GROMACS .gro file of C-alpha atoms in nm:
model
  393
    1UNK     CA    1  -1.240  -1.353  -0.635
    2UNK     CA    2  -1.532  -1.232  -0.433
    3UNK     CA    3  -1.924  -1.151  -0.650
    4UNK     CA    4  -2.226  -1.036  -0.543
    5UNK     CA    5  -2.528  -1.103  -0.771
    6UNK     CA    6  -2.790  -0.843  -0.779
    7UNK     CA    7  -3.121  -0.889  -1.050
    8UNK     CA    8  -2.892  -1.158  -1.205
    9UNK     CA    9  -2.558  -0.924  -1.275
   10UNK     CA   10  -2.252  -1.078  -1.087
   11UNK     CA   11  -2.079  -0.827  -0.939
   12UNK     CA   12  -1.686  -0.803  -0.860
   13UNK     CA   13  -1.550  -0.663  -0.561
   14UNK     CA   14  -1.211  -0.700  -0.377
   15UNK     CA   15  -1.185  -0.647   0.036
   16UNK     CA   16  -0.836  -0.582   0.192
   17UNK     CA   17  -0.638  -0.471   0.455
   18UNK     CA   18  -0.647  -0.512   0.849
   19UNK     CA   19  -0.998  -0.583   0.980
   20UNK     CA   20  -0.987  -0.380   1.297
   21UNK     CA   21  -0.924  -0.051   1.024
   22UNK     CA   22  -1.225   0.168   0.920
   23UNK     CA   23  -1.368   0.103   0.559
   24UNK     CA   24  -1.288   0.253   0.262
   25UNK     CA   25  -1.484   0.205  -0.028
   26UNK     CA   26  -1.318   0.305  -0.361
   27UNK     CA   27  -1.515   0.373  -0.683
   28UNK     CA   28  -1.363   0.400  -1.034
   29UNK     CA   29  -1.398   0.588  -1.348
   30UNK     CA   30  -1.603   0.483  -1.635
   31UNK     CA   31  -1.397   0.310  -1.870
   32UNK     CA   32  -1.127   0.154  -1.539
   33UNK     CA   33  -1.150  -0.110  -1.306
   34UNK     CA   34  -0.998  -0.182  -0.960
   35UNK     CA   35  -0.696  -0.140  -1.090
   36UNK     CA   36  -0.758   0.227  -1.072
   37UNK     CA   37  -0.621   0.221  -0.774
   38UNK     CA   38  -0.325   0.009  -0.742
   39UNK     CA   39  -0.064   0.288  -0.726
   40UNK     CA   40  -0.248   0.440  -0.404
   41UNK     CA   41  -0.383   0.147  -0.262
   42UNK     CA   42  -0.016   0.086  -0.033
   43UNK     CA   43  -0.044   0.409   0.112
   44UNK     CA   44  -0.402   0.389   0.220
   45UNK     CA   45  -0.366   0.024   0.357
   46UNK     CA   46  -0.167   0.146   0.670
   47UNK     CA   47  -0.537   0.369   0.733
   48UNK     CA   48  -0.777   0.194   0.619
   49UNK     CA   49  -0.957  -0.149   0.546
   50UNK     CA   50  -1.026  -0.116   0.131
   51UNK     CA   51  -1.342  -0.234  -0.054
   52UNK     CA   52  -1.246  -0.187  -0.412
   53UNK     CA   53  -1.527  -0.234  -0.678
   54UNK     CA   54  -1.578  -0.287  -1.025
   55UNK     CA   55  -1.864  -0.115  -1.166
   56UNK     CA   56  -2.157  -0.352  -1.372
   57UNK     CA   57  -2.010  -0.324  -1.736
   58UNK     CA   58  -1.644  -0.256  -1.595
   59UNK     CA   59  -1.377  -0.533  -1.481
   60UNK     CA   60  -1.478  -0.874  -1.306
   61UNK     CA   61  -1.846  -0.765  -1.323
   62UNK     CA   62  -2.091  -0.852  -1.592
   63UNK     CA   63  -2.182  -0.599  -1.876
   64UNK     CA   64  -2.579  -0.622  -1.926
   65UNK     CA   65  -2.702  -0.442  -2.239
   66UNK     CA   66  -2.953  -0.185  -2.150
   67UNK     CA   67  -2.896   0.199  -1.983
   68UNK     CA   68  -2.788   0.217  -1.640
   69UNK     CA   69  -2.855   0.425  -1.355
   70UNK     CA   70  -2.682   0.599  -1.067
   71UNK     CA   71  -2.941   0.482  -0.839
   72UNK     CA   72  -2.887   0.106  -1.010
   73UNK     CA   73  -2.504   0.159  -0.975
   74UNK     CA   74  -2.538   0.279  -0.613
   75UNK     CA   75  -2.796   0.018  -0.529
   76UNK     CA   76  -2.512  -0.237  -0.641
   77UNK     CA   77  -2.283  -0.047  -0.403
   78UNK     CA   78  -2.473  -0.129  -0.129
   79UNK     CA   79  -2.562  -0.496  -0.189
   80UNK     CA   80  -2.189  -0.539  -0.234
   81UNK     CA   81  -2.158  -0.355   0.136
   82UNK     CA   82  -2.411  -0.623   0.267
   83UNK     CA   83  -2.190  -0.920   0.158
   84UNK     CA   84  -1.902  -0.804   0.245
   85UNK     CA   85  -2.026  -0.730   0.602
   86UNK     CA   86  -1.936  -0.354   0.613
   87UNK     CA   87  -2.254  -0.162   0.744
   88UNK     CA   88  -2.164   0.226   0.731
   89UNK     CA   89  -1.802   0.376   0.569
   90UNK     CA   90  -1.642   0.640   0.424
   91UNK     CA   91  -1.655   0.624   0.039
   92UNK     CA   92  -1.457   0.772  -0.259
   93UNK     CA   93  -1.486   0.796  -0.598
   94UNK     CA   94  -1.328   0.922  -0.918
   95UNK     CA   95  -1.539   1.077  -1.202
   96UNK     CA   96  -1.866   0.776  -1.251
   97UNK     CA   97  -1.751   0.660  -0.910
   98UNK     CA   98  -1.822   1.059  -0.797
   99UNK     CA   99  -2.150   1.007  -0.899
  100UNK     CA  100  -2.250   0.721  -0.779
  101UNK     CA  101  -2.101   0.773  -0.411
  102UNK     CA  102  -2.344   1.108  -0.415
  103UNK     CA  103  -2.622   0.900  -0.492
  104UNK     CA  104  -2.543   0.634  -0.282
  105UNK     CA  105  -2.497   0.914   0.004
  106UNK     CA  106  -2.864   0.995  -0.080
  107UNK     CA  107  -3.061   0.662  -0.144
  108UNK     CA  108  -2.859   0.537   0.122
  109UNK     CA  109  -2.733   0.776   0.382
  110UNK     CA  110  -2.745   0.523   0.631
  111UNK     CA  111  -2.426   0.338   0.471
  112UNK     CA  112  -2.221   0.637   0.409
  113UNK     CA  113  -1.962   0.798   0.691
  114UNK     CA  114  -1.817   1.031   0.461
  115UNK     CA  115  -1.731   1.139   0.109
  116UNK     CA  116  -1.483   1.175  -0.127
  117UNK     CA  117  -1.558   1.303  -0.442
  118UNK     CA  118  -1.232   1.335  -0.711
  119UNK     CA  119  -1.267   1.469  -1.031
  120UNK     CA  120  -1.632   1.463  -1.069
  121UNK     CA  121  -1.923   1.671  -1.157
  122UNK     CA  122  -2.304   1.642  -1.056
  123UNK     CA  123  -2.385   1.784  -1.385
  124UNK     CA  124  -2.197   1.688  -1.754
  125UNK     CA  125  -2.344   1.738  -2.084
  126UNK     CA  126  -2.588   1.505  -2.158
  127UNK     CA  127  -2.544   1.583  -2.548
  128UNK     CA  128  -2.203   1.500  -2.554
  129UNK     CA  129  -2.240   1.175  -2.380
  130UNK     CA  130  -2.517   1.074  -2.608
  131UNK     CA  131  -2.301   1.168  -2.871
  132UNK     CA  132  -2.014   0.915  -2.718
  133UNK     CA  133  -2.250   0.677  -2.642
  134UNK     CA  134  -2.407   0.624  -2.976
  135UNK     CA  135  -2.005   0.630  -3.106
  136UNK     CA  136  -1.969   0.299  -2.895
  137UNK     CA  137  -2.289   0.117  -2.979
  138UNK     CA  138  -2.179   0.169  -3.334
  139UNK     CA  139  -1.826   0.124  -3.384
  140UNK     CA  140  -1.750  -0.013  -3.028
  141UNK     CA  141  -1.528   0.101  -2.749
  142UNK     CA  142  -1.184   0.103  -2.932
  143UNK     CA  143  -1.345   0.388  -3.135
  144UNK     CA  144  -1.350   0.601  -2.836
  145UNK     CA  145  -1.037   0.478  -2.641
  146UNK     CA  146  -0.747   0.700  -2.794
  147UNK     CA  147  -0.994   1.020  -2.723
  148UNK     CA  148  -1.106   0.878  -2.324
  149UNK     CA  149  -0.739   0.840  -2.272
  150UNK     CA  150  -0.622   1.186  -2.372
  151UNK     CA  151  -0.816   1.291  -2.094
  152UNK     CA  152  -0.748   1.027  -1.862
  153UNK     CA  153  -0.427   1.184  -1.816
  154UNK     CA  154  -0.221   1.484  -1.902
  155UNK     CA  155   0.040   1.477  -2.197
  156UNK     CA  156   0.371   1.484  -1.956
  157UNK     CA  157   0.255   1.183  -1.769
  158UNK     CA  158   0.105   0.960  -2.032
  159UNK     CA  159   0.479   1.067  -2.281
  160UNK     CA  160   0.657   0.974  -1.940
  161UNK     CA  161   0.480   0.665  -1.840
  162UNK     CA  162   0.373   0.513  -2.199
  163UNK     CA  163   0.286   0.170  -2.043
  164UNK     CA  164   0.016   0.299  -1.803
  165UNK     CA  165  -0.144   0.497  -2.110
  166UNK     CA  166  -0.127   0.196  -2.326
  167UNK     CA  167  -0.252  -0.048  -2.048
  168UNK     CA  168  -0.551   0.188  -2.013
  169UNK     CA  169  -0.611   0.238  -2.358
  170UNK     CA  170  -0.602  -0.127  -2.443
  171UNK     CA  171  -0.853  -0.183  -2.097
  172UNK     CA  172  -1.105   0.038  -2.259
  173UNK     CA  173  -1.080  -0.096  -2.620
  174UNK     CA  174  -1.157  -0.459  -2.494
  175UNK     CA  175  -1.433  -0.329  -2.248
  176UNK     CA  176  -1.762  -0.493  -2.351
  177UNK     CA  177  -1.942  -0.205  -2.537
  178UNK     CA  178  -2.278  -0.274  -2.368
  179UNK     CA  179  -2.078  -0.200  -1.993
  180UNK     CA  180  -1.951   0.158  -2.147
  181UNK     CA  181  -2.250   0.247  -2.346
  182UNK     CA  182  -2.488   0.109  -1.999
  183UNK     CA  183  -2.287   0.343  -1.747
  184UNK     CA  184  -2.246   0.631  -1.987
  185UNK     CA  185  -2.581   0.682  -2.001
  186UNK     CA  186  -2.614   0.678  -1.613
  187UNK     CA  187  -2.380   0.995  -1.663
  188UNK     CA  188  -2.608   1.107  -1.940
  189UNK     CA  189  -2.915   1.097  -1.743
  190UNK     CA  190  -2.789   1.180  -1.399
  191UNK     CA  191  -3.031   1.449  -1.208
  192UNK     CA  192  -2.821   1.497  -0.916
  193UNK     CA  193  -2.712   1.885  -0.870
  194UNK     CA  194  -3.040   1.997  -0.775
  195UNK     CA  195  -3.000   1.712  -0.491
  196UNK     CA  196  -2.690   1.739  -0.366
  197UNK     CA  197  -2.797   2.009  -0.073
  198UNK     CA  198  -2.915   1.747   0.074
  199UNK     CA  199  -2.598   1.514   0.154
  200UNK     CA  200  -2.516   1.549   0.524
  201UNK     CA  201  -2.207   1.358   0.580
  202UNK     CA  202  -1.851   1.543   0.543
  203UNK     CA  203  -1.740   1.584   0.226
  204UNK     CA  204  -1.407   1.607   0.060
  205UNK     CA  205  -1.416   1.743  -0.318
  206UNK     CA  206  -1.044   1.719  -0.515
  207UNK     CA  207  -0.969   1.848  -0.806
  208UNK     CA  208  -0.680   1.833  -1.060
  209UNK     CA  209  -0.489   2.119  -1.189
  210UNK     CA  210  -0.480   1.932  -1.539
  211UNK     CA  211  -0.838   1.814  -1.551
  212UNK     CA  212  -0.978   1.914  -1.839
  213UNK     CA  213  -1.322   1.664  -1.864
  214UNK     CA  214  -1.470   1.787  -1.435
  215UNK     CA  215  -1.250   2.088  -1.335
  216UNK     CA  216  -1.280   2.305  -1.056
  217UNK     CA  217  -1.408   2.582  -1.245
  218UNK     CA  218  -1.769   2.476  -1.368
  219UNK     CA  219  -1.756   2.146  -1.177
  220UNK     CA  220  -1.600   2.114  -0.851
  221UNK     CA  221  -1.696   2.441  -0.737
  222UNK     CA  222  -2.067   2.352  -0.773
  223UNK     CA  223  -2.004   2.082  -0.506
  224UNK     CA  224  -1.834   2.295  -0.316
  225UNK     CA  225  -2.088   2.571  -0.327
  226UNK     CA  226  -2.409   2.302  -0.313
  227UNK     CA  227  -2.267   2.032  -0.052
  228UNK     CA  228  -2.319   2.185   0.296
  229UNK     CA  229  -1.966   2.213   0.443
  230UNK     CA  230  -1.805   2.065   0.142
  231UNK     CA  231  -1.395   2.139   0.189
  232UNK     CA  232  -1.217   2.163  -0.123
  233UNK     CA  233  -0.839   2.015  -0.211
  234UNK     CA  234  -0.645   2.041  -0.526
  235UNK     CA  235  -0.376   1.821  -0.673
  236UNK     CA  236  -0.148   1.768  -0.961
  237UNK     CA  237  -0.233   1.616  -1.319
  238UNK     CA  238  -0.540   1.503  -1.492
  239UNK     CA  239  -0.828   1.305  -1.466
  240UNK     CA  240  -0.700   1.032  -1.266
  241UNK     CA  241  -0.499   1.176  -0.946
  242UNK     CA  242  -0.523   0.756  -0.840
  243UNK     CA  243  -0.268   0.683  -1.138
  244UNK     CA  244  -0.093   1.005  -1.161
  245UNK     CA  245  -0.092   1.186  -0.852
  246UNK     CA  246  -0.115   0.873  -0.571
  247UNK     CA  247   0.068   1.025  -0.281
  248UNK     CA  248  -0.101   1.422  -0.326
  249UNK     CA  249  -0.437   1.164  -0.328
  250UNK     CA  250  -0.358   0.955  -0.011
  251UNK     CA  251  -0.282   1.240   0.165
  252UNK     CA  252  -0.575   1.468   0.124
  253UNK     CA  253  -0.826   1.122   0.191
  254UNK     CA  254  -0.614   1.020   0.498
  255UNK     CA  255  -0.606   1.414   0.641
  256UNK     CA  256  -0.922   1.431   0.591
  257UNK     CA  257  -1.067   1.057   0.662
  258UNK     CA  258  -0.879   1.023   0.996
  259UNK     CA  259  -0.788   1.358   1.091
  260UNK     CA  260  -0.799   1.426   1.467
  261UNK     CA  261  -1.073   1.733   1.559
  262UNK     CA  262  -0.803   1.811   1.845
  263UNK     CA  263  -0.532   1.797   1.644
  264UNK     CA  264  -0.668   2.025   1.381
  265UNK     CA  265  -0.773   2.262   1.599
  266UNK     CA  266  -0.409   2.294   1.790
  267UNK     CA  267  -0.270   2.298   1.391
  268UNK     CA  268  -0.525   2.581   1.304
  269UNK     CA  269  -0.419   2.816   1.644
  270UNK     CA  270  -0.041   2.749   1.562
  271UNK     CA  271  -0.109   2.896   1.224
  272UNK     CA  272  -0.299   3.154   1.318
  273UNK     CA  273  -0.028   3.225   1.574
  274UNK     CA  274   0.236   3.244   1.313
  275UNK     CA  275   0.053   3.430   1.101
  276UNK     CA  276   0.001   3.720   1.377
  277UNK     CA  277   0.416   3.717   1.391
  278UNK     CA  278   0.468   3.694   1.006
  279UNK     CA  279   0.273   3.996   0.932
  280UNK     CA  280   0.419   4.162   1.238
  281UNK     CA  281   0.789   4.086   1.124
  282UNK     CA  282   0.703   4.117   0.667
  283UNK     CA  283   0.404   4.314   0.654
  284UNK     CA  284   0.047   4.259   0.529
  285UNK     CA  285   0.121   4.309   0.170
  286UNK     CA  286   0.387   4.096   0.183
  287UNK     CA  287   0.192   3.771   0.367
  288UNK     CA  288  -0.115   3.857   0.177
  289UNK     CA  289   0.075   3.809  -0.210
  290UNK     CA  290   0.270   3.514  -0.037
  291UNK     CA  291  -0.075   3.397   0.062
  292UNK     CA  292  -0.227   3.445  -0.254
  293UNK     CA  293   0.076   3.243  -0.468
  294UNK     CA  294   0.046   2.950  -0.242
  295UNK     CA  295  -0.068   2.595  -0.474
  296UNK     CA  296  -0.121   2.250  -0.430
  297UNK     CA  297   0.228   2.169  -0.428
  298UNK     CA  298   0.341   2.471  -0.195
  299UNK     CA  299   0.058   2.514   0.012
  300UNK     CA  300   0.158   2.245   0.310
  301UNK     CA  301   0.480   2.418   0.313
  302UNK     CA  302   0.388   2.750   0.376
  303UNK     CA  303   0.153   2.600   0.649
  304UNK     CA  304   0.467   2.475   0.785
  305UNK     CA  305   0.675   2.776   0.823
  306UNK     CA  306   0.418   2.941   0.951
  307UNK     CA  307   0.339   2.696   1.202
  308UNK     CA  308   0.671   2.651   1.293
  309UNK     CA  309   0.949   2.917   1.220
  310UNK     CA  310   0.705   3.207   1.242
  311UNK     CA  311   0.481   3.073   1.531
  312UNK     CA  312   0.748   2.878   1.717
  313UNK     CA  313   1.096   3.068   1.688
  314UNK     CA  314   0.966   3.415   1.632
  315UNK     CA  315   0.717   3.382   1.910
  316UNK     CA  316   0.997   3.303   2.122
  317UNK     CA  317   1.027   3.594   2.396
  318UNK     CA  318   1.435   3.521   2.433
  319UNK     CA  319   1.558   3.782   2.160
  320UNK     CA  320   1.344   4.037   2.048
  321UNK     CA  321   1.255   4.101   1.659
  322UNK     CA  322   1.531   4.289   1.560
  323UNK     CA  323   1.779   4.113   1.677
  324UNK     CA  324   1.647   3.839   1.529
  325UNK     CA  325   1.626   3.978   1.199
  326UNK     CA  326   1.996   4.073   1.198
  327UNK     CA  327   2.054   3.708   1.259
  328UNK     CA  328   1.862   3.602   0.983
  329UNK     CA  329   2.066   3.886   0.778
  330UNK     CA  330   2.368   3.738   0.887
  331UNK     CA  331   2.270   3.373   0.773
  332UNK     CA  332   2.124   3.427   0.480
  333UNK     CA  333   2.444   3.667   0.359
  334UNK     CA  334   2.658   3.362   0.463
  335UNK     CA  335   2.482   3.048   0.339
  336UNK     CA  336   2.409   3.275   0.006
  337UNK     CA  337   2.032   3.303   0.021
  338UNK     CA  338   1.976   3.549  -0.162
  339UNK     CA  339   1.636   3.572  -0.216
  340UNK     CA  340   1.530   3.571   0.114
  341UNK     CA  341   1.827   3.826   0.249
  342UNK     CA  342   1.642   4.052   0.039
  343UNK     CA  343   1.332   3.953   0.201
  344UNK     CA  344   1.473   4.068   0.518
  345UNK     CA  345   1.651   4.366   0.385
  346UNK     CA  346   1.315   4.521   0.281
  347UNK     CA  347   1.090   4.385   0.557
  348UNK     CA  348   1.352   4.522   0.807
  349UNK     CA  349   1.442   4.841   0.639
  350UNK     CA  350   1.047   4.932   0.593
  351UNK     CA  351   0.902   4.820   0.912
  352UNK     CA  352   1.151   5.055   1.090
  353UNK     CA  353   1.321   4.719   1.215
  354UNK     CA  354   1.694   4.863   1.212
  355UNK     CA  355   1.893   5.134   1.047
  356UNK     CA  356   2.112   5.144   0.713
  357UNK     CA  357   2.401   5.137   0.923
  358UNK     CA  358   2.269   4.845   1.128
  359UNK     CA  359   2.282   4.664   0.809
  360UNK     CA  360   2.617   4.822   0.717
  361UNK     CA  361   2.770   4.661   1.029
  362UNK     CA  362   2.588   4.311   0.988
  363UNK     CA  363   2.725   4.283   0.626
  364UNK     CA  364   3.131   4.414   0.794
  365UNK     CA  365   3.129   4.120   1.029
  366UNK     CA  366   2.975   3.870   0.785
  367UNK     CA  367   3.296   3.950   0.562
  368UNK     CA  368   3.553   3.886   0.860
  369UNK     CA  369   3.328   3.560   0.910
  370UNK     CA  370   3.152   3.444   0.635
  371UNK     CA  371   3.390   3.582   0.376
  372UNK     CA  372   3.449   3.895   0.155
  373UNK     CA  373   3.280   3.768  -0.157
  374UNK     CA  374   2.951   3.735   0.069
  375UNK     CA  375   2.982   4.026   0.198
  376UNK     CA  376   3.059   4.195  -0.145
  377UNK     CA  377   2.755   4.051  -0.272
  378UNK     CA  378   2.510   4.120   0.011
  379UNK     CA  379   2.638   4.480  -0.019
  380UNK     CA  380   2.504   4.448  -0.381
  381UNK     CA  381   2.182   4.322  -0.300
  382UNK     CA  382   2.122   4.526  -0.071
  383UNK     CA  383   2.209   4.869  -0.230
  384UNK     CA  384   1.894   4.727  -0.502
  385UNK     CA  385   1.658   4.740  -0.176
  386UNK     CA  386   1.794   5.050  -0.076
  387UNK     CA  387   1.738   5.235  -0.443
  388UNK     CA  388   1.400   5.078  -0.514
  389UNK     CA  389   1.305   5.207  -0.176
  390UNK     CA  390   1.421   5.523  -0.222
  391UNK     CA  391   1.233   5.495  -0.620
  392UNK     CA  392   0.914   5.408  -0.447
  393UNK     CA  393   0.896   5.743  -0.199
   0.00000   0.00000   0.00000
């Protein structure tokens, strides 16, 4: 086990992974300690070198009574960088760890490549936290622990995975009350919105869909909005995407941590080029809703498609659009797609890209090849695109 002692607090702090890999430093919650991570730590290792760290009053690390600080906990950040020989790197933390990586980024800027900031807030209500606070100093930490956990993570999760939620729970309830009630009031007191202009490194802000203590809407959208540059992801669950949403979590830091300028940029101009090609082929209204529907979990997907069947196969010059589109008619009739025949149906029959009697014949020779139920059925579907449209004018 590797400490640091800083003002006579021993510090715990765990390096691992490849040496010749860029540094990660990975900040956790009030109330967790390295552990945090373990469910995403295999799929960063293959990126990164990992410099996990338990918070004074958290883990390994000593709890000293008394209030803490961000600038005390980021201070502590950095000593821990200086013994474990890591000069400048990219640093991410969840909730407290938020916090303190933003202050770190500005008492420090020198040590800081780039940020991460999950499920966190530069401003929480201090009233509330004093409220929790004083609950702890009182009755202790298992007072709180049911309550922290509920919000920890969402009610599917925690009724599918009961042994995380009771590890967690029991980890707070035997936290020493002076560590919680020292690094709550760090959140308490925390004056860091009104500085946060000032960060200069690239930032990454995620937020959960199921976060209800630092959601997007009042709290991630101020970084956004306040960190020059900031980009913005969003994943599935609660409070802790390292426990319940590892993989969505890896992703967006490695993407973001190690992504290549080059690469991106040929990514982005395939994209665009697809999109050029989808509206030409569905219409504006139709990419624009499809656009506008696109979440966390569908979002890389339709990047995909567009990327790749609009940019790549409907770009190419060999068969012109509608031929193409009565192949696609063809398929879809066969294989039973249903959804997206009548995609095709509309997009085609709107955008002037063949005639009713085109259609007529794709859907004879589908039922010589694909089958007369097939056919009978894509004659159904689409004499509904065929009424609606005639409805609608």
């Amino acid at each position: 086990m590797a400490f640091t002692t800083r003002g006579g607090t021993r510090l715990h702090w765990r390096l691992e992974g490849a040496d010749d890999r860029p540094v990660l430093v990975l900040l956790n919650s009030i109330g967790t300690d390295i552990g945090l991570w373990d469910r995403t730590v295999p799929l960063l290792l293959p990126a990164f070198r990992l410099l996990r760290i338990d918070a004074r009053g958290h883990g390994g690390s000593d709890a000293p009574d008394g209030d803490y600080s961000l600038a005390m906990l980021a201070a502590d950040v950095a000593a821990i960088m200086d013994d474990a020989g890591v000069g400048t790197a990219a640093v991410a933390g969840v909730s407290l760890g938020g916090m303190v990586a933003m202050q770190l980024a500005l008492d420090h800027p020198e040590r800081v490549s780039a940020l991460a900031l999950i499920c966190t807030s530069a401003t929480m209500d201090p009233a509330a936290w004093r409220t929790r606070i004083d609950t702890v100093r009182t009755q202790g930490t298992g007072a709180i622990a049911e309550m922290a956990v509920g919000r920890f993570l969402s009610p599917d999760f925690a009724a599918q995975h009961p042994d995380i939620a009771a590890t967690l729970r029991d980890g707070i309830a035997r936290q020493a009350d002076t560590g919680y009630a020292g690094a709550g009031a760090a959140i308490r007191d925390m004056a860091l919105i009104d500085r946060i202009g000032s960060i200069a490194v690239p930032t990454l802000v995620v937020t959960a869909m199921r976060d209800v203590s630092t959601p997007y809407a009042g709290h991630g959208e101020h970084l956004v909005a306040a960190i020059p540059g900031a980009r913005h992801v969003g994943v599935d669950g609660a409070h802790l995407p390292p426990i319940e949403a590892p993989a969505a979590l890896a992703t967006a830091l490695r993407r973001f941590l190690t992504a290549d300028d080059v690469v991106e940029a040929a990514s982005d101009t395939l994209f665009e080029a697809g999109l050029v090609n989808r509206r030409r082929v569905l219409g504006d209204a139709w990419v624009e809703r499809s656009l506008a529907r696109r979440t966390p979990l569908t979002a890389d997907f339709q990047a995909m498609i567009t990327r790749i069947a609009w940019g790549e196969i409907w770009g190419r010059p060999g068969l012109d659009d509608r031929t193409r589109r009565l192949i696609v008619l063809a398929i879809t009739c066969a294989l039973g797609r249903w959804e997206e025949f009548a995609l095709h149906v509309r997009a085609g029959l709107t955008q002037g890209g063949f005639t009713r009697d085109e259609l007529k014949e794709v859907l004879m020779q589908a039922a010589i090849y694909a089958g007369v139920p097939a056919a009978n059925t894509g004659f159904a579907e689409a004499q509904k695109i065929i009424d609606m449209l005639e409805q609608d004018a």
